[in-house]
CSV table of C-alpha atoms in Angstrom, one decimal:
chain,number,residue,atom,x,y,z
A,1,ILE,CA,-47.2,-2.7,10.6
A,2,ILE,CA,-45.5,-2.2,7.2
A,3,ILE,CA,-44.0,1.2,8.3
A,4,ILE,CA,-42.7,-0.3,11.6
A,5,SER,CA,-41.1,-3.2,9.7
A,6,CYS,CA,-39.4,-0.8,7.3
A,7,LEU,CA,-38.1,1.3,10.2
A,8,TYR,CA,-36.8,-1.7,11.9
A,9,ASN,CA,-35.0,-2.9,8.7
A,10,ILE,CA,-33.5,0.6,8.2
A,11,GLY,CA,-32.4,0.6,11.9
A,12,PHE,CA,-30.8,-2.8,11.4
A,13,PHE,CA,-28.9,-1.6,8.3
A,14,PHE,CA,-27.4,1.3,10.2
A,15,LYS,CA,-26.4,-1.0,13.1
A,16,GLN,CA,-24.7,-3.3,10.7
A,17,LYS,CA,-22.8,-0.4,9.1
A,18,THR,CA,-21.7,1.0,12.5
A,19,ALA,CA,-20.5,-2.5,13.5
A,20,TYR,CA,-18.5,-2.8,10.2
A,21,GLU,CA,-16.9,0.7,10.8
A,22,ILE,CA,-15.9,-0.3,14.3
A,23,SER,CA,-14.4,-3.5,12.9
A,24,SER,CA,-12.5,-1.4,10.3
A,25,ASN,CA,-11.2,1.0,12.9
A,26,ALA,CA,-10.0,-1.9,15.1
A,27,GLN,CA,-7.3,-2.5,12.5
A,28,ALA,CA,-5.6,0.8,13.5
A,29,GLY,CA,-2.9,0.6,16.2
A,30,GLU,CA,0.4,-1.0,17.0
A,31,SER,CA,1.6,-4.5,16.5
A,32,LYS,CA,4.8,-6.1,17.8
A,33,GLU,CA,6.9,-8.9,16.4
A,34,THR,CA,10.1,-10.4,17.7
A,35,LEU,CA,12.6,-11.5,15.1
A,36,LYS,CA,15.1,-14.4,15.4
A,37,ASP,CA,18.0,-11.9,16.2
A,38,GLY,CA,15.9,-10.6,19.2
A,39,THR,CA,14.9,-7.3,17.5
A,40,VAL,CA,11.4,-6.2,18.3
A,41,VAL,CA,9.6,-4.8,15.3
A,42,ILE,CA,6.9,-2.3,16.2
A,43,ARG,CA,4.5,-1.4,13.4
A,44,THR,CA,1.9,1.3,13.5
A,45,THR,CA,-1.1,1.0,11.2
A,46,ASP,CA,-3.9,3.2,10.0
A,47,ALA,CA,-7.7,2.3,9.9
A,48,LYS,CA,-7.1,0.5,6.7
A,49,GLY,CA,-4.4,-1.7,8.0
A,50,LYS,CA,-1.7,0.2,6.1
A,51,VAL,CA,1.7,0.4,7.9
A,52,THR,CA,2.4,4.1,8.6
A,53,GLU,CA,5.5,3.7,10.8
A,54,THR,CA,8.1,1.0,11.6
A,55,LYS,CA,10.3,1.0,14.7
A,56,TYR,CA,12.9,-1.4,15.8
A,57,GLN,CA,13.8,-2.1,19.4
A,58,THR,CA,17.4,-3.6,19.8
A,59,LYS,CA,19.9,-4.0,22.7
A,60,ALA,CA,21.3,-0.6,21.7
A,61,GLY,CA,18.1,1.3,21.5
A,62,ILE,CA,14.8,2.2,19.7
A,63,TYR,CA,14.9,3.4,16.2
A,64,ARG,CA,12.4,4.6,13.5
A,65,LEU,CA,12.9,3.4,10.0
A,66,SER,CA,13.0,6.2,7.5
A,67,LYS,CA,11.9,6.1,3.9
A,68,ASP,CA,15.5,5.8,2.7
A,69,ASN,CA,15.9,2.7,4.9
A,70,SER,CA,18.1,4.5,7.4
A,71,LEU,CA,17.4,4.7,11.1
A,72,CYS,CA,16.7,7.6,13.5
A,73,TYR,CA,17.7,7.2,17.2
A,74,LEU,CA,14.5,8.1,19.0
A,75,ALA,CA,13.6,10.2,22.0
A,76,LYS,CA,11.8,7.1,23.5
A,77,ASN,CA,15.3,6.0,24.6
A,78,ASN,CA,15.5,8.8,27.1
A,79,ALA,CA,13.8,6.7,29.8
A,80,PHE,CA,16.3,3.9,29.5
A,81,LEU,CA,19.3,6.3,29.4
A,82,LYS,CA,18.6,8.2,32.6
A,83,ASN,CA,21.3,6.4,34.7
A,84,LYS,CA,24.0,6.2,31.9
A,85,THR,CA,27.1,8.2,32.1
A,86,SER,CA,28.3,7.3,28.6
A,87,VAL,CA,26.3,6.5,25.4
A,88,THR,CA,27.5,5.5,22.0
A,89,ILE,CA,25.2,6.0,18.9
A,90,LYS,CA,26.3,3.3,16.6
A,91,ASP,CA,27.3,3.5,13.0
A,92,THR,CA,24.8,0.8,11.9
A,93,GLU,CA,22.4,-1.7,13.2
A,94,LYS,CA,22.1,-5.2,11.7
A,95,ILE,CA,18.4,-6.1,11.6
A,96,ASN,CA,17.1,-9.5,10.2
A,97,GLY,CA,20.3,-9.8,8.2
A,98,LYS,CA,20.3,-6.3,6.8
A,99,THR,CA,22.7,-3.6,7.8
A,100,LEU,CA,21.0,-0.2,8.3
A,101,LYS,CA,22.8,3.1,8.8
A,102,ILE,CA,21.9,5.3,11.8
A,103,THR,CA,21.7,8.8,10.2
A,104,ALA,CA,19.7,10.9,12.7
A,105,VAL,CA,19.3,11.7,16.4
A,106,GLU,CA,15.6,12.7,17.2
A,107,LYS,CA,14.5,15.9,18.9
A,108,GLY,CA,15.0,15.8,22.7
A,109,THR,CA,16.5,12.3,22.8
A,110,PHE,CA,19.1,13.1,25.6
A,111,LYS,CA,17.3,16.1,27.1
A,112,GLY,CA,17.8,16.5,30.8
A,113,LEU,CA,20.0,13.4,31.4
A,114,GLY,CA,21.9,14.9,34.3
A,115,LYS,CA,24.3,11.9,34.8
A,116,LEU,CA,25.4,11.8,31.1
A,117,LYS,CA,29.2,12.8,30.8
A,118,LYS,CA,30.2,11.4,27.4
A,119,VAL,CA,28.5,10.7,24.0
A,120,MET,CA,30.0,9.2,20.9
A,121,ILE,CA,28.1,10.0,17.6
A,122,GLY,CA,28.4,7.4,14.8
A,123,LYS,CA,30.0,8.1,11.4
A,124,ASN,CA,26.7,8.1,9.5
A,125,VAL,CA,24.8,10.7,11.5
A,126,THR,CA,23.7,13.7,9.3
A,127,THR,CA,21.2,15.3,11.7
A,128,ILE,CA,21.1,16.1,15.4
A,129,GLY,CA,17.6,17.3,16.4
A,130,ASP,CA,16.4,20.2,18.4
A,131,ASP,CA,17.2,20.0,22.2
A,132,ALA,CA,19.0,16.7,21.6
A,133,PHE,CA,21.4,17.2,24.5
A,134,SER,CA,19.8,20.2,26.1
A,135,GLY,CA,20.0,20.3,29.9
A,136,CYS,CA,22.7,17.5,30.1
A,137,LYS,CA,24.6,19.6,32.7
A,138,ASN,CA,27.4,17.1,33.2
A,139,LEU,CA,28.0,16.4,29.5
A,140,LYS,CA,31.6,17.3,29.1
A,141,LYS,CA,32.6,15.3,26.0
A,142,ILE,CA,30.9,14.8,22.6
A,143,VAL,CA,32.8,12.8,20.1
A,144,ILE,CA,31.6,13.1,16.5
A,145,LYS,CA,32.9,10.4,14.1
A,146,SER,CA,30.6,11.5,11.3
A,147,THR,CA,32.0,13.6,8.3
A,148,GLN,CA,28.4,13.9,7.0
A,149,LEU,CA,26.8,16.1,9.6
A,150,LYS,CA,24.6,18.6,8.0
A,151,LYS,CA,22.2,19.9,10.7
A,152,VAL,CA,22.5,20.6,14.5
A,153,GLY,CA,19.1,21.7,15.7
A,154,LYS,CA,18.1,24.7,17.9
A,155,ASN,CA,19.3,24.3,21.6
A,156,ALA,CA,20.8,21.0,20.7
A,157,ILE,CA,23.6,21.5,23.3
A,158,LYS,CA,22.1,24.2,25.5
A,159,GLY,CA,23.0,23.9,29.0
A,160,ILE,CA,25.7,21.1,28.7
A,161,ALA,CA,28.7,21.4,31.0
A,162,LYS,CA,30.9,24.4,31.1
A,163,GLY,CA,34.2,23.7,29.4
A,164,ALA,CA,32.6,20.9,27.3
A,165,GLN,CA,34.6,19.7,24.4
A,166,ILE,CA,33.3,18.6,21.0
A,167,THR,CA,35.7,16.6,19.1
A,168,CYS,CA,35.1,16.1,15.3
A,169,PRO,CA,37.2,14.9,12.2
A,170,LYS,CA,39.9,17.6,11.5
A,171,ALA,CA,38.8,18.0,8.0
A,172,LYS,CA,35.3,19.0,9.2
A,173,LYS,CA,36.2,21.4,11.9
A,174,LYS,CA,35.6,24.6,9.8
A,175,ALA,CA,32.4,23.3,8.4
A,176,TYR,CA,31.1,22.2,11.8
A,177,LYS,CA,31.8,25.5,13.5
A,178,LYS,CA,29.0,26.7,11.3
A,179,LEU,CA,26.7,24.2,12.7
A,180,PHE,CA,27.6,24.5,16.4
A,181,THR,CA,26.6,28.1,16.8
A,182,ALA,CA,24.9,30.2,19.6
A,183,LYS,CA,21.5,29.0,18.2
A,184,ALA,CA,22.6,25.4,18.9
A,185,GLY,CA,23.6,26.4,22.4
A,186,PHE,CA,27.3,26.6,21.7
A,187,VAL,CA,29.1,29.0,24.1
A,188,LYS,CA,32.4,30.3,22.6
A,189,LYS,CA,33.9,31.5,25.9
A,190,THR,CA,33.6,28.1,27.7
A,191,MET,CA,33.1,25.4,25.0
A,192,LYS,CA,35.7,24.0,22.5
A,193,LEU,CA,35.2,22.4,19.1
A,194,LYS,CA,38.4,20.6,18.1
């Protein structure tokens, strides 16, 4: 009887521990909050409830908050952009009274958007990810306002329209020619950087 009682208590202890672990793990996941300005804040948390990622959904798109408090325009926007012929990546977004710079375009953000013809890239963008505009067969015009662009990813403009024109600030034309190379998908014979 004593042995059975002990085994029962040990079993109960392990059941309690398992229940606690499940309860702790339940904290992991995603939570949403709508701010007064209409912005939806999406927070991802780990098992301990610590926020590991913060995203913002505004009228202009979905962004990820970076460690330096700048924003990255996300590939999740692709589904909402499929019927767009023209898109502008803004300079900044005002969220909850704070103005945040948009500094990056995520990998594959506009990939395969066949109806897209024109894109304007804001003045604070420093990075255009791999395959960002890959397969946008009708994309004929990319206007870059940024003077801070440092990286254009692999195949970023591969397969865009023949005769496509990329317009950038005059003072940056020489530097940007080093970014828009064959590796990025730039075709010297048919595309122009001006």
